[in-house]
PDB file of C-alpha atoms in Angstrom:
ATOM      1  CA  MET A 251       0.000   0.000   0.000  1.00 62.00           C
ATOM      2  CA  ASN A 252       1.275   3.455  -0.934  1.00 87.00           C
ATOM      3  CA  ASP A 253      -1.594   5.856  -1.338  1.00 93.00           C
ATOM      4  CA  THR A 254      -1.260   9.015  -3.394  1.00 97.00           C
ATOM      5  CA  ILE A 255      -0.844  12.468  -1.890  1.00 97.00           C
ATOM      6  CA  LYS A 256      -4.139  13.496  -3.479  1.00 97.00           C
ATOM      7  CA  SER A 257      -6.091  10.550  -2.049  1.00 97.00           C
ATOM      8  CA  ILE A 258      -4.723  11.150   1.463  1.00 98.00           C
ATOM      9  CA  ALA A 259      -5.610  14.835   1.224  1.00 98.00           C
ATOM     10  CA  THR A 260      -9.132  13.884   0.167  1.00 97.00           C
ATOM     11  CA  ILE A 261      -9.524  11.446   3.071  1.00 96.00           C
ATOM     12  CA  MET A 262      -8.442  14.006   5.674  1.00 96.00           C
ATOM     13  CA  LYS A 263     -10.638  16.746   4.207  1.00 95.00           C
ATOM     14  CA  ASP A 264     -13.634  14.523   4.950  1.00 95.00           C
ATOM     15  CA  LEU A 265     -12.668  13.722   8.556  1.00 97.00           C
ATOM     16  CA  ASP A 266     -12.827  15.519  11.894  1.00 95.00           C
ATOM     17  CA  GLY A 267     -11.322  14.498  15.209  1.00 97.00           C
ATOM     18  CA  ILE A 268      -7.721  13.632  14.321  1.00 98.00           C
ATOM     19  CA  LEU A 269      -4.861  12.552  16.585  1.00 98.00           C
ATOM     20  CA  LEU A 270      -1.340  12.859  15.186  1.00 98.00           C
ATOM     21  CA  PHE A 271       1.382  10.659  16.650  1.00 98.00           C
ATOM     22  CA  PRO A 272       5.068  11.674  16.529  1.00 98.00           C
ATOM     23  CA  HIS A 273       7.653   9.039  17.400  1.00 95.00           C
ATOM     24  CA  ILE A 274       9.261   8.651  20.814  1.00 89.00           C
ATOM     25  CA  ASN A 275      12.356  10.788  21.438  1.00 86.00           C
ATOM     26  CA  MET A 276      10.935  13.520  19.228  1.00 92.00           C
ATOM     27  CA  ASP A 277      13.142  15.236  16.665  1.00 94.00           C
ATOM     28  CA  GLY A 278      12.513  18.245  14.464  1.00 96.00           C
ATOM     29  CA  ASP A 279      11.076  16.243  11.587  1.00 97.00           C
ATOM     30  CA  THR A 280       8.450  14.334  13.536  1.00 97.00           C
ATOM     31  CA  LEU A 281       7.323  17.294  15.682  1.00 98.00           C
ATOM     32  CA  GLY A 282       7.592  19.874  12.910  1.00 98.00           C
ATOM     33  CA  SER A 283       5.610  17.656  10.546  1.00 98.00           C
ATOM     34  CA  CYS A 284       2.927  16.917  13.156  1.00 98.00           C
ATOM     35  CA  SER A 285       2.501  20.558  14.122  1.00 98.00           C
ATOM     36  CA  ALA A 286       2.420  21.703  10.494  1.00 98.00           C
ATOM     37  CA  LEU A 287      -0.353  19.238   9.647  1.00 98.00           C
ATOM     38  CA  CYS A 288      -2.225  19.987  12.882  1.00 98.00           C
ATOM     39  CA  LEU A 289      -2.201  23.728  12.108  1.00 98.00           C
ATOM     40  CA  ALA A 290      -3.355  23.060   8.557  1.00 98.00           C
ATOM     41  CA  LEU A 291      -6.244  20.877   9.748  1.00 98.00           C
ATOM     42  CA  ARG A 292      -7.288  23.441  12.343  1.00 98.00           C
ATOM     43  CA  SER A 293      -7.280  26.152   9.669  1.00 98.00           C
ATOM     44  CA  MET A 294      -9.952  24.052   7.948  1.00 98.00           C
ATOM     45  CA  GLY A 295     -12.068  24.100  11.112  1.00 98.00           C
ATOM     46  CA  LYS A 296     -11.152  20.579  12.165  1.00 98.00           C
ATOM     47  CA  LYS A 297     -10.372  19.322  15.661  1.00 98.00           C
ATOM     48  CA  ALA A 298      -6.809  18.004  15.691  1.00 98.00           C
ATOM     49  CA  TYR A 299      -4.116  17.385  18.298  1.00 98.00           C
ATOM     50  CA  VAL A 300      -0.554  16.113  18.426  1.00 98.00           C
ATOM     51  CA  MET A 301      -0.519  13.258  20.936  1.00 98.00           C
ATOM     52  CA  ILE A 302       2.644  13.208  23.078  1.00 98.00           C
ATOM     53  CA  ASN A 303       3.643  11.748  26.441  1.00 96.00           C
ATOM     54  CA  GLU A 304       7.141  13.130  26.941  1.00 93.00           C
ATOM     55  CA  PRO A 305       8.685  16.591  27.304  1.00 92.00           C
ATOM     56  CA  ILE A 306       9.374  18.480  24.096  1.00 94.00           C
ATOM     57  CA  PRO A 307      13.137  18.986  23.605  1.00 90.00           C
ATOM     58  CA  LYS A 308      14.137  22.513  24.594  1.00 88.00           C
ATOM     59  CA  ASN A 309      15.474  23.399  21.151  1.00 92.00           C
ATOM     60  CA  LEU A 310      12.154  22.412  19.560  1.00 95.00           C
ATOM     61  CA  ASP A 311       9.736  24.038  22.011  1.00 96.00           C
ATOM     62  CA  PHE A 312       8.823  26.748  19.487  1.00 97.00           C
ATOM     63  CA  LEU A 313       7.197  24.071  17.289  1.00 98.00           C
ATOM     64  CA  GLU A 314       4.466  23.295  19.814  1.00 97.00           C
ATOM     65  CA  TYR A 315       2.116  26.092  18.666  1.00 97.00           C
ATOM     66  CA  GLY A 316      -0.591  24.938  21.083  1.00 97.00           C
ATOM     67  CA  CYS A 317      -0.981  21.660  19.201  1.00 98.00           C
ATOM     68  CA  CYS A 318       0.426  19.138  21.668  1.00 98.00           C
ATOM     69  CA  THR A 319      -1.416  17.320  24.420  1.00 98.00           C
ATOM     70  CA  ASP A 320      -1.101  14.202  26.548  1.00 97.00           C
ATOM     71  CA  ASP A 321      -4.863  14.028  27.080  1.00 96.00           C
ATOM     72  CA  ASP A 322      -6.583  11.915  24.429  1.00 90.00           C
ATOM     73  CA  SER A 323      -9.982  12.570  26.035  1.00 93.00           C
ATOM     74  CA  LEU A 324     -10.049  16.051  24.489  1.00 94.00           C
ATOM     75  CA  LEU A 325     -11.734  14.436  21.489  1.00 95.00           C
ATOM     76  CA  ASP A 326     -15.060  12.670  22.025  1.00 95.00           C
ATOM     77  CA  ASP A 327     -14.733  10.946  18.651  1.00 96.00           C
ATOM     78  CA  VAL A 328     -11.347  10.127  17.113  1.00 97.00           C
ATOM     79  CA  GLN A 329     -12.022   9.554  13.440  1.00 98.00           C
ATOM     80  CA  LEU A 330      -8.329   9.177  12.540  1.00 98.00           C
ATOM     81  CA  SER A 331      -5.133   8.136  14.315  1.00 98.00           C
ATOM     82  CA  LEU A 332      -2.137   9.053  12.158  1.00 98.00           C
ATOM     83  CA  MET A 333       1.500   8.088  12.734  1.00 97.00           C
ATOM     84  CA  ILE A 334       3.961  10.616  11.348  1.00 98.00           C
ATOM     85  CA  ASP A 335       7.650   9.803  10.801  1.00 96.00           C
ATOM     86  CA  CYS A 336       7.116   6.364  12.329  1.00 93.00           C
ATOM     87  CA  ASN A 337       5.242   3.176  11.552  1.00 90.00           C
ATOM     88  CA  GLY A 338       5.085   0.816  14.508  1.00 88.00           C
ATOM     89  CA  MET A 339       3.613   0.523  17.975  1.00 92.00           C
ATOM     90  CA  ASN A 340       7.114   0.436  19.433  1.00 86.00           C
ATOM     91  CA  ARG A 341       7.555   4.003  18.154  1.00 89.00           C
ATOM     92  CA  ILE A 342       4.571   5.413  20.086  1.00 95.00           C
ATOM     93  CA  THR A 343       5.230   3.711  23.417  1.00 91.00           C
ATOM     94  CA  GLY A 344       2.758   4.704  26.135  1.00 95.00           C
ATOM     95  CA  ARG A 345       0.170   6.036  23.674  1.00 97.00           C
ATOM     96  CA  GLU A 346      -1.183   2.730  22.418  1.00 96.00           C
ATOM     97  CA  LYS A 347      -4.595   3.259  24.038  1.00 96.00           C
ATOM     98  CA  ALA A 348      -4.953   6.661  22.420  1.00 97.00           C
ATOM     99  CA  TRP A 349      -3.946   5.184  19.045  1.00 97.00           C
ATOM    100  CA  GLU A 350      -6.604   2.519  19.231  1.00 96.00           C
ATOM    101  CA  ARG A 351      -9.329   5.144  19.609  1.00 97.00           C
ATOM    102  CA  GLY A 352      -9.003   6.099  15.951  1.00 97.00           C
ATOM    103  CA  ARG A 353     -11.689   4.595  13.729  1.00 97.00           C
ATOM    104  CA  LEU A 354      -9.274   4.902  10.823  1.00 97.00           C
ATOM    105  CA  LYS A 355      -5.522   4.303  11.040  1.00 97.00           C
ATOM    106  CA  GLY A 356      -2.968   6.010   8.821  1.00 97.00           C
ATOM    107  CA  CYS A 357       0.786   6.373   8.398  1.00 96.00           C
ATOM    108  CA  ILE A 358       3.012   8.967   6.734  1.00 97.00           C
ATOM    109  CA  ASP A 359       6.686   8.081   6.866  1.00 96.00           C
ATOM    110  CA  HIS A 360       9.971   8.056   4.990  1.00 94.00           C
ATOM    111  CA  HIS A 361      11.535   4.972   6.543  1.00 88.00           C
ATOM    112  CA  ALA A 362      11.705   1.919   4.308  1.00 78.00           C
ATOM    113  CA  THR A 363      10.771  -0.526   7.069  1.00 69.00           C
ATOM    114  CA  LYS A 364       7.057  -0.867   7.753  1.00 66.00           C
ATOM    115  CA  ALA A 365       5.354  -2.289  10.813  1.00 64.00           C
ATOM    116  CA  LYS A 366       3.734  -5.667  10.276  1.00 68.00           C
ATOM    117  CA  GLU A 367       1.507  -5.603  13.345  1.00 74.00           C
ATOM    118  CA  ILE A 368      -0.662  -2.689  12.164  1.00 86.00           C
ATOM    119  CA  ARG A 369      -3.245  -2.670   9.411  1.00 89.00           C
ATOM    120  CA  TYR A 370      -3.361   0.857   8.070  1.00 94.00           C
ATOM    121  CA  ASP A 371      -6.394   2.160   6.209  1.00 96.00           C
ATOM    122  CA  PHE A 372      -3.998   4.354   4.238  1.00 96.00           C
ATOM    123  CA  ALA A 373      -0.264   4.967   4.192  1.00 95.00           C
ATOM    124  CA  ARG A 374       2.315   6.996   2.317  1.00 96.00           C
ATOM    125  CA  ILE A 375       5.913   5.780   2.629  1.00 94.00           C
ATOM    126  CA  GLU A 376       8.580   7.705   0.700  1.00 95.00           C
ATOM    127  CA  PRO A 377      12.086   6.365   1.500  1.00 92.00           C
ATOM    128  CA  LYS A 378      13.629   8.827  -0.953  1.00 93.00           C
ATOM    129  CA  SER A 379      12.198  11.845   0.845  1.00 96.00           C
ATOM    130  CA  ALA A 380      14.818  13.580   2.956  1.00 95.00           C
ATOM    131  CA  ALA A 381      12.215  14.395   5.603  1.00 97.00           C
ATOM    132  CA  VAL A 382       8.593  13.601   6.304  1.00 98.00           C
ATOM    133  CA  GLY A 383       8.160  17.372   6.317  1.00 98.00           C
ATOM    134  CA  GLU A 384       8.442  17.238   2.525  1.00 98.00           C
ATOM    135  CA  ILE A 385       5.508  14.807   2.300  1.00 98.00           C
ATOM    136  CA  ILE A 386       3.438  16.820   4.769  1.00 98.00           C
ATOM    137  CA  TYR A 387       4.095  20.000   2.770  1.00 98.00           C
ATOM    138  CA  ASN A 388       2.696  18.350  -0.350  1.00 98.00           C
ATOM    139  CA  ILE A 389      -0.333  16.966   1.520  1.00 98.00           C
ATOM    140  CA  ILE A 390      -1.118  20.398   2.976  1.00 98.00           C
ATOM    141  CA  ARG A 391      -0.976  21.958  -0.468  1.00 98.00           C
ATOM    142  CA  ALA A 392      -3.127  19.156  -1.890  1.00 98.00           C
ATOM    143  CA  MET A 393      -5.741  19.947   0.773  1.00 98.00           C
ATOM    144  CA  GLY A 394      -5.835  23.484  -0.560  1.00 97.00           C
ATOM    145  CA  VAL A 395      -4.530  25.040   2.653  1.00 98.00           C
ATOM    146  CA  GLU A 396      -2.455  28.202   2.420  1.00 97.00           C
ATOM    147  CA  ILE A 397       1.012  27.843   3.932  1.00 98.00           C
ATOM    148  CA  SER A 398       0.973  30.233   6.893  1.00 98.00           C
ATOM    149  CA  LEU A 399       4.086  31.565   8.594  1.00 98.00           C
ATOM    150  CA  GLU A 400       3.634  29.096  11.463  1.00 98.00           C
ATOM    151  CA  ILE A 401       3.256  26.149   9.081  1.00 98.00           C
ATOM    152  CA  ALA A 402       6.291  27.354   7.117  1.00 98.00           C
ATOM    153  CA  ASN A 403       8.356  27.464  10.304  1.00 98.00           C
ATOM    154  CA  CYS A 404       7.346  23.884  11.141  1.00 98.00           C
ATOM    155  CA  ILE A 405       8.075  22.550   7.650  1.00 98.00           C
ATOM    156  CA  PHE A 406      11.450  24.260   7.506  1.00 98.00           C
ATOM    157  CA  ALA A 407      12.394  22.886  10.935  1.00 98.00           C
ATOM    158  CA  ALA A 408      11.383  19.397   9.809  1.00 98.00           C
ATOM    159  CA  ILE A 409      13.506  19.519   6.670  1.00 98.00           C
ATOM    160  CA  THR A 410      16.556  21.300   8.067  1.00 97.00           C
ATOM    161  CA  THR A 411      16.899  18.943  11.039  1.00 94.00           C
ATOM    162  CA  ASP A 412      16.597  15.727   9.010  1.00 93.00           C
ATOM    163  CA  THR A 413      19.012  16.975   6.345  1.00 93.00           C
ATOM    164  CA  GLY A 414      21.588  18.221   8.820  1.00 88.00           C
ATOM    165  CA  ASN A 415      20.972  21.821   7.754  1.00 91.00           C
ATOM    166  CA  PHE A 416      20.884  20.653   4.106  1.00 93.00           C
ATOM    167  CA  GLN A 417      24.322  19.038   4.401  1.00 87.00           C
ATOM    168  CA  HIS A 418      23.453  15.318   4.637  1.00 84.00           C
ATOM    169  CA  SER A 419      23.536  13.110   1.569  1.00 85.00           C
ATOM    170  CA  ASN A 420      19.754  12.602   1.759  1.00 90.00           C
ATOM    171  CA  THR A 421      19.209  16.236   0.711  1.00 94.00           C
ATOM    172  CA  THR A 422      17.607  16.478  -2.734  1.00 96.00           C
ATOM    173  CA  SER A 423      16.575  19.166  -5.176  1.00 97.00           C
ATOM    174  CA  ARG A 424      13.037  18.856  -3.779  1.00 97.00           C
ATOM    175  CA  SER A 425      14.336  19.703  -0.313  1.00 97.00           C
ATOM    176  CA  HIS A 426      15.713  22.971  -1.658  1.00 98.00           C
ATOM    177  CA  GLU A 427      12.652  23.639  -3.830  1.00 98.00           C
ATOM    178  CA  ILE A 428      10.300  23.380  -0.859  1.00 98.00           C
ATOM    179  CA  ALA A 429      12.605  25.560   1.237  1.00 98.00           C
ATOM    180  CA  GLY A 430      12.635  28.037  -1.622  1.00 97.00           C
ATOM    181  CA  HIS A 431       8.834  28.202  -1.537  1.00 97.00           C
ATOM    182  CA  LEU A 432       8.904  28.861   2.210  1.00 98.00           C
ATOM    183  CA  TYR A 433      11.116  31.902   1.713  1.00 97.00           C
ATOM    184  CA  LYS A 434       8.223  33.508  -0.171  1.00 97.00           C
ATOM    185  CA  ILE A 435       6.002  33.435   2.932  1.00 97.00           C
ATOM    186  CA  GLU A 436       5.785  36.895   4.475  1.00 97.00           C
ATOM    187  CA  GLY A 437       7.814  37.061   7.687  1.00 98.00           C
ATOM    188  CA  PHE A 438       9.655  33.782   7.134  1.00 98.00           C
ATOM    189  CA  ASN A 439      13.235  33.907   8.412  1.00 98.00           C
ATOM    190  CA  SER A 440      15.306  30.736   8.115  1.00 97.00           C
ATOM    191  CA  LYS A 441      18.103  32.205  10.235  1.00 97.00           C
ATOM    192  CA  SER A 442      15.733  32.715  13.160  1.00 97.00           C
ATOM    193  CA  ILE A 443      14.483  29.128  12.929  1.00 97.00           C
ATOM    194  CA  SER A 444      18.014  27.733  12.663  1.00 96.00           C
ATOM    195  CA  ALA A 445      19.083  29.813  15.659  1.00 96.00           C
ATOM    196  CA  LEU A 446      16.211  28.435  17.741  1.00 96.00           C
ATOM    197  CA  ILE A 447      17.186  24.873  16.816  1.00 94.00           C
ATOM    198  CA  TYR A 448      20.976  25.025  16.924  1.00 90.00           C
ATOM    199  CA  ASP A 449      22.053  28.067  18.944  1.00 91.00           C
ATOM    200  CA  ARG A 450      20.329  27.704  22.318  1.00 90.00           C
ATOM    201  CA  ARG A 451      22.648  25.287  24.074  1.00 89.00           C
ATOM    202  CA  SER A 452      23.382  25.751  27.761  1.00 92.00           C
ATOM    203  CA  LYS A 453      26.885  25.760  29.184  1.00 96.00           C
ATOM    204  CA  GLU A 454      25.960  22.511  30.918  1.00 96.00           C
ATOM    205  CA  ALA A 455      25.128  20.922  27.556  1.00 95.00           C
ATOM    206  CA  ILE A 456      28.487  22.061  26.183  1.00 96.00           C
ATOM    207  CA  ARG A 457      30.207  20.426  29.145  1.00 98.00           C
ATOM    208  CA  LEU A 458      28.225  17.221  28.563  1.00 98.00           C
ATOM    209  CA  GLU A 459      29.318  17.130  24.942  1.00 97.00           C
ATOM    210  CA  SER A 460      32.953  17.746  25.922  1.00 98.00           C
ATOM    211  CA  GLU A 461      32.912  14.875  28.415  1.00 98.00           C
ATOM    212  CA  VAL A 462      31.445  12.457  25.862  1.00 98.00           C
ATOM    213  CA  ILE A 463      33.879  13.452  23.120  1.00 98.00           C
ATOM    214  CA  ALA A 464      36.850  13.243  25.492  1.00 98.00           C
ATOM    215  CA  ASN A 465      35.956   9.660  26.403  1.00 98.00           C
ATOM    216  CA  LEU A 466      35.161   8.197  22.994  1.00 98.00           C
ATOM    217  CA  ASP A 467      36.211   4.646  22.199  1.00 98.00           C
ATOM    218  CA  PHE A 468      37.568   3.934  18.723  1.00 98.00           C
ATOM    219  CA  TYR A 469      37.458   0.655  16.802  1.00 98.00           C
ATOM    220  CA  ALA A 470      38.194  -0.634  13.310  1.00 97.00           C
ATOM    221  CA  ASP A 471      41.375   1.404  12.935  1.00 97.00           C
ATOM    222  CA  GLY A 472      39.612   4.564  14.021  1.00 97.00           C
ATOM    223  CA  LYS A 473      36.721   4.215  11.582  1.00 98.00           C
ATOM    224  CA  LEU A 474      34.174   3.548  14.335  1.00 98.00           C
ATOM    225  CA  ALA A 475      33.700   5.991  17.220  1.00 98.00           C
ATOM    226  CA  VAL A 476      31.499   5.119  20.188  1.00 98.00           C
ATOM    227  CA  GLY A 477      30.332   7.513  22.883  1.00 98.00           C
ATOM    228  CA  LYS A 478      28.179   7.082  25.995  1.00 98.00           C
ATOM    229  CA  VAL A 479      25.753   9.324  27.849  1.00 98.00           C
ATOM    230  CA  THR A 480      25.105   7.768  31.244  1.00 98.00           C
ATOM    231  CA  GLN A 481      22.680   8.810  33.943  1.00 97.00           C
ATOM    232  CA  GLU A 482      25.674   9.542  36.163  1.00 98.00           C
ATOM    233  CA  LEU A 483      27.136  11.885  33.542  1.00 98.00           C
ATOM    234  CA  LEU A 484      23.812  13.700  33.272  1.00 97.00           C
ATOM    235  CA  ARG A 485      23.838  14.202  37.050  1.00 97.00           C
ATOM    236  CA  GLN A 486      27.436  15.397  37.053  1.00 97.00           C
ATOM    237  CA  THR A 487      26.803  17.962  34.327  1.00 98.00           C
ATOM    238  CA  GLY A 488      23.318  18.989  35.443  1.00 97.00           C
ATOM    239  CA  THR A 489      21.767  18.127  32.088  1.00 95.00           C
ATOM    240  CA  THR A 490      18.865  16.122  30.707  1.00 92.00           C
ATOM    241  CA  MET A 491      19.006  13.533  27.947  1.00 92.00           C
ATOM    242  CA  ASP A 492      17.468  15.822  25.322  1.00 87.00           C
ATOM    243  CA  GLU A 493      20.564  18.032  25.699  1.00 91.00           C
ATOM    244  CA  ALA A 494      22.620  15.166  24.267  1.00 93.00           C
ATOM    245  CA  ASP A 495      21.023  15.787  20.875  1.00 86.00           C
ATOM    246  CA  GLY A 496      23.682  16.873  18.432  1.00 87.00           C
ATOM    247  CA  ILE A 497      26.544  14.947  20.027  1.00 96.00           C
ATOM    248  CA  ILE A 498      26.331  12.215  17.390  1.00 95.00           C
ATOM    249  CA  GLN A 499      26.897  14.867  14.713  1.00 91.00           C
ATOM    250  CA  LYS A 500      30.025  16.018  16.549  1.00 95.00           C
ATOM    251  CA  ILE A 501      31.271  12.427  16.603  1.00 97.00           C
ATOM    252  CA  MET A 502      30.731  12.188  12.858  1.00 95.00           C
ATOM    253  CA  SER A 503      32.736  15.365  12.267  1.00 95.00           C
ATOM    254  CA  ILE A 504      35.933  13.596  13.350  1.00 97.00           C
ATOM    255  CA  ASP A 505      38.252  13.031  10.400  1.00 97.00           C
ATOM    256  CA  GLY A 506      38.499   9.367   9.414  1.00 97.00           C
ATOM    257  CA  VAL A 507      35.336   8.241  11.203  1.00 98.00           C
ATOM    258  CA  GLU A 508      32.995   6.269   8.938  1.00 97.00           C
ATOM    259  CA  GLY A 509      30.561   5.111  11.637  1.00 97.00           C
ATOM    260  CA  GLY A 510      29.412   6.693  14.873  1.00 98.00           C
ATOM    261  CA  CYS A 511      27.412   5.327  17.783  1.00 98.00           C
ATOM    262  CA  LEU A 512      26.068   7.191  20.797  1.00 98.00           C
ATOM    263  CA  PHE A 513      24.626   5.116  23.629  1.00 98.00           C
ATOM    264  CA  LYS A 514      22.033   6.867  25.804  1.00 97.00           C
ATOM    265  CA  GLU A 515      21.306   5.242  29.149  1.00 97.00           C
ATOM    266  CA  ALA A 516      17.752   5.693  30.431  1.00 92.00           C
ATOM    267  CA  GLU A 517      16.154   4.231  33.541  1.00 88.00           C
ATOM    268  CA  ASN A 518      14.552   1.289  31.759  1.00 90.00           C
ATOM    269  CA  ASN A 519      16.463   0.970  28.500  1.00 94.00           C
ATOM    270  CA  VAL A 520      19.546   1.885  26.496  1.00 97.00           C
ATOM    271  CA  ARG A 521      19.144   3.646  23.163  1.00 95.00           C
ATOM    272  CA  ALA A 522      21.781   3.712  20.461  1.00 97.00           C
ATOM    273  CA  SER A 523      21.924   6.446  17.814  1.00 95.00           C
ATOM    274  CA  LEU A 524      23.860   5.299  14.751  1.00 96.00           C
ATOM    275  CA  ARG A 525      25.351   7.303  11.898  1.00 95.00           C
ATOM    276  CA  GLY A 526      27.348   6.444   8.784  1.00 95.00           C
ATOM    277  CA  ARG A 527      29.416   8.820   6.701  1.00 94.00           C
ATOM    278  CA  SER A 528      29.394   7.324   3.206  1.00 93.00           C
ATOM    279  CA  TYR A 529      28.772   3.563   2.963  1.00 94.00           C
ATOM    280  CA  ALA A 530      28.170   1.949   6.370  1.00 95.00           C
ATOM    281  CA  ASN A 531      24.627   0.509   6.417  1.00 94.00           C
ATOM    282  CA  MET A 532      23.540   1.525   9.887  1.00 95.00           C
ATOM    283  CA  ALA A 533      19.901   0.614   9.224  1.00 91.00           C
ATOM    284  CA  LYS A 534      20.972  -3.004   8.715  1.00 93.00           C
ATOM    285  CA  ALA A 535      22.986  -2.956  11.931  1.00 96.00           C
ATOM    286  CA  ALA A 536      20.059  -1.462  13.866  1.00 94.00           C
ATOM    287  CA  ALA A 537      17.622  -3.979  12.387  1.00 92.00           C
ATOM    288  CA  ALA A 538      19.628  -6.804  13.972  1.00 95.00           C
ATOM    289  CA  PHE A 539      18.388  -5.474  17.325  1.00 94.00           C
ATOM    290  CA  GLY A 540      14.841  -4.582  16.343  1.00 89.00           C
ATOM    291  CA  GLY A 541      15.639  -1.035  15.287  1.00 87.00           C
ATOM    292  CA  GLY A 542      15.740   0.657  11.932  1.00 83.00           C
ATOM    293  CA  GLY A 543      16.033   3.907  10.064  1.00 83.00           C
ATOM    294  CA  HIS A 544      17.938   5.119   7.047  1.00 84.00           C
ATOM    295  CA  THR A 545      21.145   3.678   5.624  1.00 88.00           C
ATOM    296  CA  LEU A 546      23.309   6.412   7.136  1.00 90.00           C
ATOM    297  CA  ALA A 547      21.126   7.317  10.122  1.00 89.00           C
ATOM    298  CA  ALA A 548      19.426   4.726  12.289  1.00 90.00           C
ATOM    299  CA  GLY A 549      18.884   3.605  15.846  1.00 92.00           C
ATOM    300  CA  CYS A 550      17.782   0.824  18.157  1.00 92.00           C
ATOM    301  CA  THR A 551      16.732   0.330  21.763  1.00 93.00           C
ATOM    302  CA  PHE A 552      17.862  -2.348  24.234  1.00 95.00           C
ATOM    303  CA  HIS A 553      15.186  -3.058  26.837  1.00 92.00           C
ATOM    304  CA  ASP A 554      16.716  -6.034  28.625  1.00 90.00           C
ATOM    305  CA  LEU A 555      20.400  -5.056  28.701  1.00 95.00           C
ATOM    306  CA  ASP A 556      22.373  -2.525  30.669  1.00 96.00           C
ATOM    307  CA  LEU A 557      24.719  -0.128  28.889  1.00 97.00           C
ATOM    308  CA  GLU A 558      27.772  -2.371  29.140  1.00 97.00           C
ATOM    309  CA  GLU A 559      25.840  -5.374  27.803  1.00 97.00           C
ATOM    310  CA  ALA A 560      24.331  -3.306  24.986  1.00 98.00           C
ATOM    311  CA  GLU A 561      27.786  -2.098  24.013  1.00 98.00           C
ATOM    312  CA  LYS A 562      29.141  -5.661  23.968  1.00 98.00           C
ATOM    313  CA  ALA A 563      26.291  -6.755  21.732  1.00 98.00           C
ATOM    314  CA  LEU A 564      26.237  -3.855  19.279  1.00 98.00           C
ATOM    315  CA  VAL A 565      29.875  -2.816  18.790  1.00 98.00           C
ATOM    316  CA  PRO A 566      30.967  -6.089  17.070  1.00 98.00           C
ATOM    317  CA  VAL A 567      28.053  -5.713  14.650  1.00 98.00           C
ATOM    318  CA  LEU A 568      29.074  -2.137  13.897  1.00 98.00           C
ATOM    319  CA  ILE A 569      32.676  -3.177  13.319  1.00 97.00           C
ATOM    320  CA  ARG A 570      31.546  -5.809  10.819  1.00 97.00           C
ATOM    321  CA  THR A 571      29.252  -3.271   9.179  1.00 97.00           C
ATOM    322  CA  ILE A 572      32.159  -0.916   8.609  1.00 96.00           C
ATOM    323  CA  GLU A 573      34.533  -3.649   7.465  1.00 94.00           C
ATOM    324  CA  GLU A 574      32.005  -5.113   5.004  1.00 86.00           C
ATOM    325  CA  ARG A 575      32.758  -2.531   2.351  1.00 73.00           C
TER     326      ARG A 575
END
């Protein structure tokens, strides 16, 4: 199933009472895309909310726009539950009950892997799209909604974060074309949005990054770099886990590194963010542990292992991934 943009726009134009589901550990693409679509639906007089159950990262708080809630009872009748930038129940942990309220189920994503446990009434999966924000932009236009300044801000945030400020290899001509259209919106200022995303780091977050970088482990003749954010390190630096966002990009900026891994220790699990520079298939490595993503940007979560055990399990797989060239 891969429904057309036009058919999805038609379906949503006929519905009211819509819950939008970003993935856990929200990033700019999932939240920006959800908020953009929520604003568009509300401009059509529809009741819509972005369903979350975790704090919004500090550098993305401007994307909330009054759309987000953790109370699914705000809607008496949920006609549609829609996953955005994700496609499995494991990506909306803690919101399963809210998801099930939707009479229709939908999915808009750009990850090649698709959940097998869900039967969607409609879905649009575009692995070649740099960001889900690109798909949402086209759906909003297909619905006949004017791109407001707030929607433009959300779409730009979605695209710039998933393309690494238009520097990652997933960036396409369409990414730039959509951004070019946003510049025509009165009041739009890409510099202001980029500053909100990238230039609001606390001194504590800088210290956290320094500690992680200073204690990196290197494997495969320096081609694999592995960092760790532990709960103890968060306490020592006075930071929260969302302030670790961006560290994986710093790891990947090291000359000679082809693959990067950042372990993030939570109370009940260990997450691993994986990145490749040019050829390392990190999605394949993540899939071996129930994760997924894109070839050069993926991740997985270990629920039954501590950080040391997760590292012992994953690092050998990453080494083989890098040496498989």
